[in-house]
Amino acid sequence: METASPAIRVHGLRKSYQNLSVLKGVDFEVVRGSIFALLGSNGAGKTTVVRILSTLLKPDGGTASVHGFDVGTEPRRVRESISLTGQFAAVDEILTGRENLVLVGRLRRVGNPREVADELLGRFGLADAGDRRVATYSGGMRRRLDIAMSLIGDPPVIFLDEPTTGLDPEGRLEVWQVIQKLAHGGTTILLTTQYLDEAEKLADRIAILHEGTIIVSGTLAELRELLPPAEVEYVERQPTLEEIFLAIVGRR
């Protein structure tokens, strides 16, 4: 049986700003319907990769394709296939949550934008807040609304550029749950993050971007094999911080 082509394919991607070389030959592939985490510190080039893949920036060299379309020669087809959620929620605080969704629905010319808005409000746990102004939303609620807006039109590929930046622990967990549900529904997600626990929790595969190149890539199990075997010690297991937090706030 023929193997499906990758949702995202990047080869030899290079980008410089004057004398600063940001990307020095980046290579990776993302399997359709998976979560791929691009992990790196601030300034590693993660956002530059996302901007190139979303046709907002032209590379100096290399090739990249999204959903089978070349970002250089078929930018319109790429844009039709993707949605991009940046580091800060791109929502209108004056409008209500429902009005934000309806506005995007009309801009994307979907049929029955109000029905689409109602469905997404329910899907993202925002139905009770749909008629409130977004200025009253918590950080986690704004980010969930932002991601919901990015799903209008059912794009097969979503770029999430550091989606939990600035969120409190509860907001981060809310966004994690949304991302996992999206992947379970078949959406391909490229997630950039500087948080190790975020990549560990969410990603099917992880690539570490350092000083402009991918220095290692694989599943979490494969990356663990790169380290020396751990010494086995039998100790009483302590709850993780996440387990403590969920127990205290009463969430499941």
PDB file of C-alpha atoms in Angstrom:
ATOM      1  CA  MET A   1       0.000   0.000   0.000  1.00  0.00           C
ATOM      2  CA  GLU A   2       1.309   3.445  -0.921  1.00  0.00           C
ATOM      3  CA  THR A   3       2.300   5.618   2.010  1.00  0.00           C
ATOM      4  CA  ALA A   4       0.558   8.989   2.200  1.00  0.00           C
ATOM      5  CA  SER A   5       2.809  11.957   1.516  1.00  0.00           C
ATOM      6  CA  PRO A   6       3.784  14.115   4.499  1.00  0.00           C
ATOM      7  CA  ALA A   7       1.516  17.018   5.400  1.00  0.00           C
ATOM      8  CA  ILE A   8       4.609  19.230   5.698  1.00  0.00           C
ATOM      9  CA  ARG A   9       7.981  18.665   4.052  1.00  0.00           C
ATOM     10  CA  VAL A  10      10.967  20.966   4.651  1.00  0.00           C
ATOM     11  CA  HIS A  11      14.407  20.491   3.096  1.00  0.00           C
ATOM     12  CA  GLY A  12      17.482  22.673   3.343  1.00  0.00           C
ATOM     13  CA  LEU A  13      15.557  25.740   4.474  1.00  0.00           C
ATOM     14  CA  ARG A  14      17.783  28.810   4.872  1.00  0.00           C
ATOM     15  CA  LYS A  15      17.054  32.378   5.934  1.00  0.00           C
ATOM     16  CA  SER A  16      19.263  35.310   6.907  1.00  0.00           C
ATOM     17  CA  TYR A  17      18.596  38.859   8.029  1.00  0.00           C
ATOM     18  CA  GLN A  18      21.497  40.978   6.788  1.00  0.00           C
ATOM     19  CA  ASN A  19      24.539  39.374   8.478  1.00  0.00           C
ATOM     20  CA  LEU A  20      22.501  37.210  10.872  1.00  0.00           C
ATOM     21  CA  SER A  21      21.935  33.650   9.685  1.00  0.00           C
ATOM     22  CA  VAL A  22      18.723  32.424  11.347  1.00  0.00           C
ATOM     23  CA  LEU A  23      18.068  29.161   9.462  1.00  0.00           C
ATOM     24  CA  LYS A  24      21.076  27.209   8.201  1.00  0.00           C
ATOM     25  CA  GLY A  25      19.528  24.262   6.390  1.00  0.00           C
ATOM     26  CA  VAL A  26      16.461  23.011   8.248  1.00  0.00           C
ATOM     27  CA  ASP A  27      15.036  19.581   7.370  1.00  0.00           C
ATOM     28  CA  PHE A  28      11.943  17.814   8.733  1.00  0.00           C
ATOM     29  CA  GLU A  29       8.706  16.131   7.731  1.00  0.00           C
ATOM     30  CA  VAL A  30       5.329  16.051   9.484  1.00  0.00           C
ATOM     31  CA  VAL A  31       3.002  13.059   9.144  1.00  0.00           C
ATOM     32  CA  ARG A  32      -0.628  13.843   8.344  1.00  0.00           C
ATOM     33  CA  GLY A  33      -2.897  13.930  11.377  1.00  0.00           C
ATOM     34  CA  SER A  34      -0.038  14.196  13.868  1.00  0.00           C
ATOM     35  CA  ILE A  35       1.290  16.783  16.318  1.00  0.00           C
ATOM     36  CA  PHE A  36       4.847  17.830  15.504  1.00  0.00           C
ATOM     37  CA  ALA A  37       6.654  19.994  18.062  1.00  0.00           C
ATOM     38  CA  LEU A  38       9.420  22.327  16.961  1.00  0.00           C
ATOM     39  CA  LEU A  39      11.273  22.889  20.205  1.00  0.00           C
ATOM     40  CA  GLY A  40      13.845  25.589  20.781  1.00  0.00           C
ATOM     41  CA  SER A  41      14.850  28.551  22.897  1.00  0.00           C
ATOM     42  CA  ASN A  42      13.993  32.166  22.087  1.00  0.00           C
ATOM     43  CA  GLY A  43      15.735  33.219  18.884  1.00  0.00           C
ATOM     44  CA  ALA A  44      16.247  29.664  17.630  1.00  0.00           C
ATOM     45  CA  GLY A  45      14.282  30.388  14.437  1.00  0.00           C
ATOM     46  CA  LYS A  46      10.974  28.676  15.218  1.00  0.00           C
ATOM     47  CA  THR A  47       8.772  31.598  14.229  1.00  0.00           C
ATOM     48  CA  THR A  48      10.830  32.156  11.075  1.00  0.00           C
ATOM     49  CA  VAL A  49      10.079  28.569  10.008  1.00  0.00           C
ATOM     50  CA  VAL A  50       6.358  29.094  10.616  1.00  0.00           C
ATOM     51  CA  ARG A  51       6.324  32.387   8.714  1.00  0.00           C
ATOM     52  CA  ILE A  52       7.978  30.726   5.715  1.00  0.00           C
ATOM     53  CA  LEU A  53       5.575  27.762   5.781  1.00  0.00           C
ATOM     54  CA  SER A  54       2.594  30.109   5.990  1.00  0.00           C
ATOM     55  CA  THR A  55       3.895  32.154   2.990  1.00  0.00           C
ATOM     56  CA  LEU A  56       4.450  35.295   5.076  1.00  0.00           C
ATOM     57  CA  LEU A  57       8.199  35.207   4.466  1.00  0.00           C
ATOM     58  CA  LYS A  58      10.339  34.034   1.566  1.00  0.00           C
ATOM     59  CA  PRO A  59      13.306  31.745   2.294  1.00  0.00           C
ATOM     60  CA  ASP A  60      16.786  32.387   0.928  1.00  0.00           C
ATOM     61  CA  GLY A  61      17.165  28.748  -0.043  1.00  0.00           C
ATOM     62  CA  GLY A  62      15.747  25.266   0.315  1.00  0.00           C
ATOM     63  CA  THR A  63      12.266  23.933  -0.366  1.00  0.00           C
ATOM     64  CA  ALA A  64       9.081  23.551   1.634  1.00  0.00           C
ATOM     65  CA  SER A  65       5.632  22.182   0.908  1.00  0.00           C
ATOM     66  CA  VAL A  66       2.397  22.156   2.898  1.00  0.00           C
ATOM     67  CA  HIS A  67      -0.477  19.792   2.101  1.00  0.00           C
ATOM     68  CA  GLY A  68       1.315  18.917  -1.129  1.00  0.00           C
ATOM     69  CA  PHE A  69       1.709  22.534  -2.310  1.00  0.00           C
ATOM     70  CA  ASP A  70       5.030  24.329  -2.699  1.00  0.00           C
ATOM     71  CA  VAL A  71       5.205  27.464  -0.551  1.00  0.00           C
ATOM     72  CA  GLY A  72       7.198  29.308  -3.192  1.00  0.00           C
ATOM     73  CA  THR A  73       5.298  28.475  -6.362  1.00  0.00           C
ATOM     74  CA  GLU A  74       1.798  27.766  -4.999  1.00  0.00           C
ATOM     75  CA  PRO A  75       1.334  30.233  -2.112  1.00  0.00           C
ATOM     76  CA  ARG A  76      -2.397  30.656  -2.686  1.00  0.00           C
ATOM     77  CA  ARG A  77      -3.028  26.927  -2.453  1.00  0.00           C
ATOM     78  CA  VAL A  78      -0.918  26.776   0.700  1.00  0.00           C
ATOM     79  CA  ARG A  79      -2.921  29.577   2.320  1.00  0.00           C
ATOM     80  CA  GLU A  80      -6.153  27.775   1.439  1.00  0.00           C
ATOM     81  CA  SER A  81      -4.868  24.701   3.294  1.00  0.00           C
ATOM     82  CA  ILE A  82      -3.648  26.260   6.541  1.00  0.00           C
ATOM     83  CA  SER A  83      -4.511  28.358   9.517  1.00  0.00           C
ATOM     84  CA  LEU A  84      -2.023  30.222  11.693  1.00  0.00           C
ATOM     85  CA  THR A  85      -2.377  31.065  15.363  1.00  0.00           C
ATOM     86  CA  GLY A  86       0.380  33.358  16.579  1.00  0.00           C
ATOM     87  CA  GLN A  87       1.907  33.915  20.004  1.00  0.00           C
ATOM     88  CA  PHE A  88      -0.834  36.336  21.065  1.00  0.00           C
ATOM     89  CA  ALA A  89      -4.566  35.823  20.630  1.00  0.00           C
ATOM     90  CA  ALA A  90      -5.796  37.691  17.549  1.00  0.00           C
ATOM     91  CA  VAL A  91      -9.298  38.386  18.850  1.00  0.00           C
ATOM     92  CA  ASP A  92     -11.332  41.592  18.916  1.00  0.00           C
ATOM     93  CA  GLU A  93     -11.984  42.443  22.574  1.00  0.00           C
ATOM     94  CA  ILE A  94     -14.862  44.799  21.748  1.00  0.00           C
ATOM     95  CA  LEU A  95     -16.860  42.030  20.060  1.00  0.00           C
ATOM     96  CA  THR A  96     -18.410  39.019  21.754  1.00  0.00           C
ATOM     97  CA  GLY A  97     -16.992  35.554  21.232  1.00  0.00           C
ATOM     98  CA  ARG A  98     -19.821  34.707  18.844  1.00  0.00           C
ATOM     99  CA  GLU A  99     -19.339  37.934  16.877  1.00  0.00           C
ATOM    100  CA  ASN A 100     -15.632  37.187  16.462  1.00  0.00           C
ATOM    101  CA  LEU A 101     -16.427  33.783  15.000  1.00  0.00           C
ATOM    102  CA  VAL A 102     -19.197  35.072  12.718  1.00  0.00           C
ATOM    103  CA  LEU A 103     -16.895  37.809  11.406  1.00  0.00           C
ATOM    104  CA  VAL A 104     -14.185  35.314  10.461  1.00  0.00           C
ATOM    105  CA  GLY A 105     -16.798  33.015   8.962  1.00  0.00           C
ATOM    106  CA  ARG A 106     -18.027  35.771   6.684  1.00  0.00           C
ATOM    107  CA  LEU A 107     -14.476  36.737   5.706  1.00  0.00           C
ATOM    108  CA  ARG A 108     -13.806  33.112   4.750  1.00  0.00           C
ATOM    109  CA  ARG A 109     -17.148  32.889   2.958  1.00  0.00           C
ATOM    110  CA  VAL A 110     -18.387  29.821   4.781  1.00  0.00           C
ATOM    111  CA  GLY A 111     -22.031  28.882   4.585  1.00  0.00           C
ATOM    112  CA  ASN A 112     -24.175  29.654   7.646  1.00  0.00           C
ATOM    113  CA  PRO A 113     -21.481  31.464   9.691  1.00  0.00           C
ATOM    114  CA  ARG A 114     -23.799  31.745  12.718  1.00  0.00           C
ATOM    115  CA  GLU A 115     -24.319  28.001  12.822  1.00  0.00           C
ATOM    116  CA  VAL A 116     -20.577  27.470  12.485  1.00  0.00           C
ATOM    117  CA  ALA A 117     -20.008  29.921  15.354  1.00  0.00           C
ATOM    118  CA  ASP A 118     -22.492  28.132  17.618  1.00  0.00           C
ATOM    119  CA  GLU A 119     -20.909  24.751  16.852  1.00  0.00           C
ATOM    120  CA  LEU A 120     -17.419  26.010  17.641  1.00  0.00           C
ATOM    121  CA  LEU A 121     -18.510  27.745  20.846  1.00  0.00           C
ATOM    122  CA  GLY A 122     -19.911  24.458  22.078  1.00  0.00           C
ATOM    123  CA  ARG A 123     -16.929  22.452  20.883  1.00  0.00           C
ATOM    124  CA  PHE A 124     -14.477  24.689  22.736  1.00  0.00           C
ATOM    125  CA  GLY A 125     -16.478  25.046  25.944  1.00  0.00           C
ATOM    126  CA  LEU A 126     -17.408  28.671  25.300  1.00  0.00           C
ATOM    127  CA  ALA A 127     -21.166  28.380  24.745  1.00  0.00           C
ATOM    128  CA  ASP A 128     -22.051  30.093  28.045  1.00  0.00           C
ATOM    129  CA  ALA A 129     -19.629  32.935  27.283  1.00  0.00           C
ATOM    130  CA  GLY A 130     -20.528  33.342  23.619  1.00  0.00           C
ATOM    131  CA  ASP A 131     -22.502  36.551  24.117  1.00  0.00           C
ATOM    132  CA  ARG A 132     -19.982  38.168  26.447  1.00  0.00           C
ATOM    133  CA  ARG A 133     -17.423  40.658  25.203  1.00  0.00           C
ATOM    134  CA  VAL A 134     -14.015  39.053  24.777  1.00  0.00           C
ATOM    135  CA  ALA A 135     -12.536  41.733  27.054  1.00  0.00           C
ATOM    136  CA  THR A 136     -14.118  39.780  29.947  1.00  0.00           C
ATOM    137  CA  TYR A 137     -12.498  36.442  28.945  1.00  0.00           C
ATOM    138  CA  SER A 138      -9.603  34.835  30.783  1.00  0.00           C
ATOM    139  CA  GLY A 139      -6.340  34.207  28.925  1.00  0.00           C
ATOM    140  CA  GLY A 140      -7.212  30.554  28.384  1.00  0.00           C
ATOM    141  CA  MET A 141     -10.665  31.444  27.043  1.00  0.00           C
ATOM    142  CA  ARG A 142      -9.187  33.957  24.603  1.00  0.00           C
ATOM    143  CA  ARG A 143      -6.696  31.415  23.333  1.00  0.00           C
ATOM    144  CA  ARG A 144      -9.421  28.783  22.913  1.00  0.00           C
ATOM    145  CA  LEU A 145     -11.495  31.312  20.964  1.00  0.00           C
ATOM    146  CA  ASP A 146      -8.439  32.185  18.866  1.00  0.00           C
ATOM    147  CA  ILE A 147      -7.895  28.520  17.975  1.00  0.00           C
ATOM    148  CA  ALA A 148     -11.617  28.091  17.289  1.00  0.00           C
ATOM    149  CA  MET A 149     -11.455  30.997  14.839  1.00  0.00           C
ATOM    150  CA  SER A 150      -8.529  29.316  13.088  1.00  0.00           C
ATOM    151  CA  LEU A 151     -10.656  26.210  12.441  1.00  0.00           C
ATOM    152  CA  ILE A 152     -13.309  28.004  10.411  1.00  0.00           C
ATOM    153  CA  GLY A 153     -13.177  26.552   6.910  1.00  0.00           C
ATOM    154  CA  ASP A 154     -11.750  23.231   8.205  1.00  0.00           C
ATOM    155  CA  PRO A 155      -8.069  23.731   7.278  1.00  0.00           C
ATOM    156  CA  PRO A 156      -6.180  20.403   7.205  1.00  0.00           C
ATOM    157  CA  VAL A 157      -2.998  21.971   8.638  1.00  0.00           C
ATOM    158  CA  ILE A 158      -2.715  24.338  11.606  1.00  0.00           C
ATOM    159  CA  PHE A 159       0.358  26.223  12.789  1.00  0.00           C
ATOM    160  CA  LEU A 160       0.389  27.051  16.499  1.00  0.00           C
ATOM    161  CA  ASP A 161       3.274  29.390  17.252  1.00  0.00           C
ATOM    162  CA  GLU A 162       3.937  29.201  21.015  1.00  0.00           C
ATOM    163  CA  PRO A 163       0.195  29.014  21.791  1.00  0.00           C
ATOM    164  CA  THR A 164       0.515  29.013  25.591  1.00  0.00           C
ATOM    165  CA  THR A 165       2.838  32.006  25.947  1.00  0.00           C
ATOM    166  CA  GLY A 166       1.705  34.146  28.867  1.00  0.00           C
ATOM    167  CA  LEU A 167      -1.007  31.761  30.090  1.00  0.00           C
ATOM    168  CA  ASP A 168      -1.413  30.631  33.689  1.00  0.00           C
ATOM    169  CA  PRO A 169      -1.244  26.860  34.482  1.00  0.00           C
ATOM    170  CA  GLU A 170      -4.993  26.369  34.105  1.00  0.00           C
ATOM    171  CA  GLY A 171      -5.044  28.206  30.773  1.00  0.00           C
ATOM    172  CA  ARG A 172      -2.160  26.082  29.479  1.00  0.00           C
ATOM    173  CA  LEU A 173      -4.011  22.877  30.362  1.00  0.00           C
ATOM    174  CA  GLU A 174      -7.134  24.144  28.594  1.00  0.00           C
ATOM    175  CA  VAL A 175      -5.161  24.797  25.408  1.00  0.00           C
ATOM    176  CA  TRP A 176      -3.401  21.418  25.645  1.00  0.00           C
ATOM    177  CA  GLN A 177      -6.777  19.677  25.731  1.00  0.00           C
ATOM    178  CA  VAL A 178      -7.932  21.596  22.662  1.00  0.00           C
ATOM    179  CA  ILE A 179      -4.774  20.686  20.725  1.00  0.00           C
ATOM    180  CA  GLN A 180      -5.130  16.994  21.576  1.00  0.00           C
ATOM    181  CA  LYS A 181      -8.766  16.977  20.446  1.00  0.00           C
ATOM    182  CA  LEU A 182      -7.820  18.600  17.141  1.00  0.00           C
ATOM    183  CA  ALA A 183      -5.189  15.952  16.427  1.00  0.00           C
ATOM    184  CA  HIS A 184      -7.597  13.157  17.335  1.00  0.00           C
ATOM    185  CA  GLY A 185      -9.952  14.607  14.723  1.00  0.00           C
ATOM    186  CA  GLY A 186      -7.303  14.276  11.999  1.00  0.00           C
ATOM    187  CA  THR A 187      -5.905  17.811  11.875  1.00  0.00           C
ATOM    188  CA  THR A 188      -2.152  18.114  11.322  1.00  0.00           C
ATOM    189  CA  ILE A 189      -0.565  20.444  13.871  1.00  0.00           C
ATOM    190  CA  LEU A 190       2.849  22.074  13.805  1.00  0.00           C
ATOM    191  CA  LEU A 191       3.468  23.382  17.296  1.00  0.00           C
ATOM    192  CA  THR A 192       6.371  25.651  18.171  1.00  0.00           C
ATOM    193  CA  THR A 193       7.266  25.891  21.832  1.00  0.00           C
ATOM    194  CA  GLN A 194      10.065  26.599  24.256  1.00  0.00           C
ATOM    195  CA  TYR A 195       8.376  24.608  27.016  1.00  0.00           C
ATOM    196  CA  LEU A 196       9.817  21.114  27.430  1.00  0.00           C
ATOM    197  CA  ASP A 197       6.760  19.786  29.256  1.00  0.00           C
ATOM    198  CA  GLU A 198       4.485  21.036  26.466  1.00  0.00           C
ATOM    199  CA  ALA A 199       6.388  19.130  23.786  1.00  0.00           C
ATOM    200  CA  GLU A 200       6.560  16.051  26.010  1.00  0.00           C
ATOM    201  CA  LYS A 201       2.842  16.135  26.749  1.00  0.00           C
ATOM    202  CA  LEU A 202       1.498  16.793  23.255  1.00  0.00           C
ATOM    203  CA  ALA A 203       3.835  15.809  20.453  1.00  0.00           C
ATOM    204  CA  ASP A 204       3.940  12.616  18.424  1.00  0.00           C
ATOM    205  CA  ARG A 205       7.369  13.695  17.181  1.00  0.00           C
ATOM    206  CA  ILE A 206       9.763  16.368  18.408  1.00  0.00           C
ATOM    207  CA  ALA A 207      12.493  18.275  16.575  1.00  0.00           C
ATOM    208  CA  ILE A 208      14.974  20.425  18.458  1.00  0.00           C
ATOM    209  CA  LEU A 209      15.970  23.567  16.563  1.00  0.00           C
ATOM    210  CA  HIS A 210      19.261  25.018  17.773  1.00  0.00           C
ATOM    211  CA  GLU A 211      21.345  27.754  16.189  1.00  0.00           C
ATOM    212  CA  GLY A 212      19.515  27.463  12.884  1.00  0.00           C
ATOM    213  CA  THR A 213      19.532  23.697  12.364  1.00  0.00           C
ATOM    214  CA  ILE A 214      17.613  20.645  13.548  1.00  0.00           C
ATOM    215  CA  ILE A 215      20.060  18.883  15.846  1.00  0.00           C
ATOM    216  CA  VAL A 216      17.817  15.924  16.706  1.00  0.00           C
ATOM    217  CA  SER A 217      14.368  14.662  15.723  1.00  0.00           C
ATOM    218  CA  GLY A 218      12.217  11.710  16.733  1.00  0.00           C
ATOM    219  CA  THR A 219       9.603  10.412  19.111  1.00  0.00           C
ATOM    220  CA  LEU A 220      10.044  11.006  22.828  1.00  0.00           C
ATOM    221  CA  ALA A 221      11.089   7.366  23.244  1.00  0.00           C
ATOM    222  CA  GLU A 222      13.699   7.737  20.490  1.00  0.00           C
ATOM    223  CA  LEU A 223      15.082  10.899  22.061  1.00  0.00           C
ATOM    224  CA  ARG A 224      15.326   9.186  25.446  1.00  0.00           C
ATOM    225  CA  GLU A 225      17.459   6.465  23.880  1.00  0.00           C
ATOM    226  CA  LEU A 226      20.078   9.105  23.065  1.00  0.00           C
ATOM    227  CA  LEU A 227      20.895   9.397  26.766  1.00  0.00           C
ATOM    228  CA  PRO A 228      22.784   6.812  28.875  1.00  0.00           C
ATOM    229  CA  PRO A 229      20.527   4.218  30.536  1.00  0.00           C
ATOM    230  CA  ALA A 230      19.087   5.495  33.790  1.00  0.00           C
ATOM    231  CA  GLU A 231      20.027   3.825  37.036  1.00  0.00           C
ATOM    232  CA  VAL A 232      17.043   2.017  38.524  1.00  0.00           C
ATOM    233  CA  GLU A 233      16.132   3.094  42.033  1.00  0.00           C
ATOM    234  CA  TYR A 234      13.057   1.948  43.915  1.00  0.00           C
ATOM    235  CA  VAL A 235      11.489   4.942  45.604  1.00  0.00           C
ATOM    236  CA  GLU A 236       8.018   5.972  46.631  1.00  0.00           C
ATOM    237  CA  ARG A 237       6.341   7.718  43.702  1.00  0.00           C
ATOM    238  CA  GLN A 238       5.392  11.308  44.355  1.00  0.00           C
ATOM    239  CA  PRO A 239       2.556  13.070  42.502  1.00  0.00           C
ATOM    240  CA  THR A 240       3.541  15.376  39.683  1.00  0.00           C
ATOM    241  CA  LEU A 241       2.838  19.081  39.863  1.00  0.00           C
ATOM    242  CA  GLU A 242       0.129  18.636  37.227  1.00  0.00           C
ATOM    243  CA  GLU A 243      -1.612  15.968  39.338  1.00  0.00           C
ATOM    244  CA  ILE A 244      -1.434  18.208  42.406  1.00  0.00           C
ATOM    245  CA  PHE A 245      -2.810  21.176  40.471  1.00  0.00           C
ATOM    246  CA  LEU A 246      -5.711  19.199  38.993  1.00  0.00           C
ATOM    247  CA  ALA A 247      -6.588  17.697  42.367  1.00  0.00           C
ATOM    248  CA  ILE A 248      -6.640  21.103  44.048  1.00  0.00           C
ATOM    249  CA  VAL A 249      -8.763  22.893  41.441  1.00  0.00           C
ATOM    250  CA  GLY A 250     -11.050  19.882  41.044  1.00  0.00           C
ATOM    251  CA  ARG A 251     -10.603  19.458  37.281  1.00  0.00           C
ATOM    252  CA  ARG A 252     -10.476  16.167  35.395  1.00  0.00           C
TER     253      ARG A 252
END
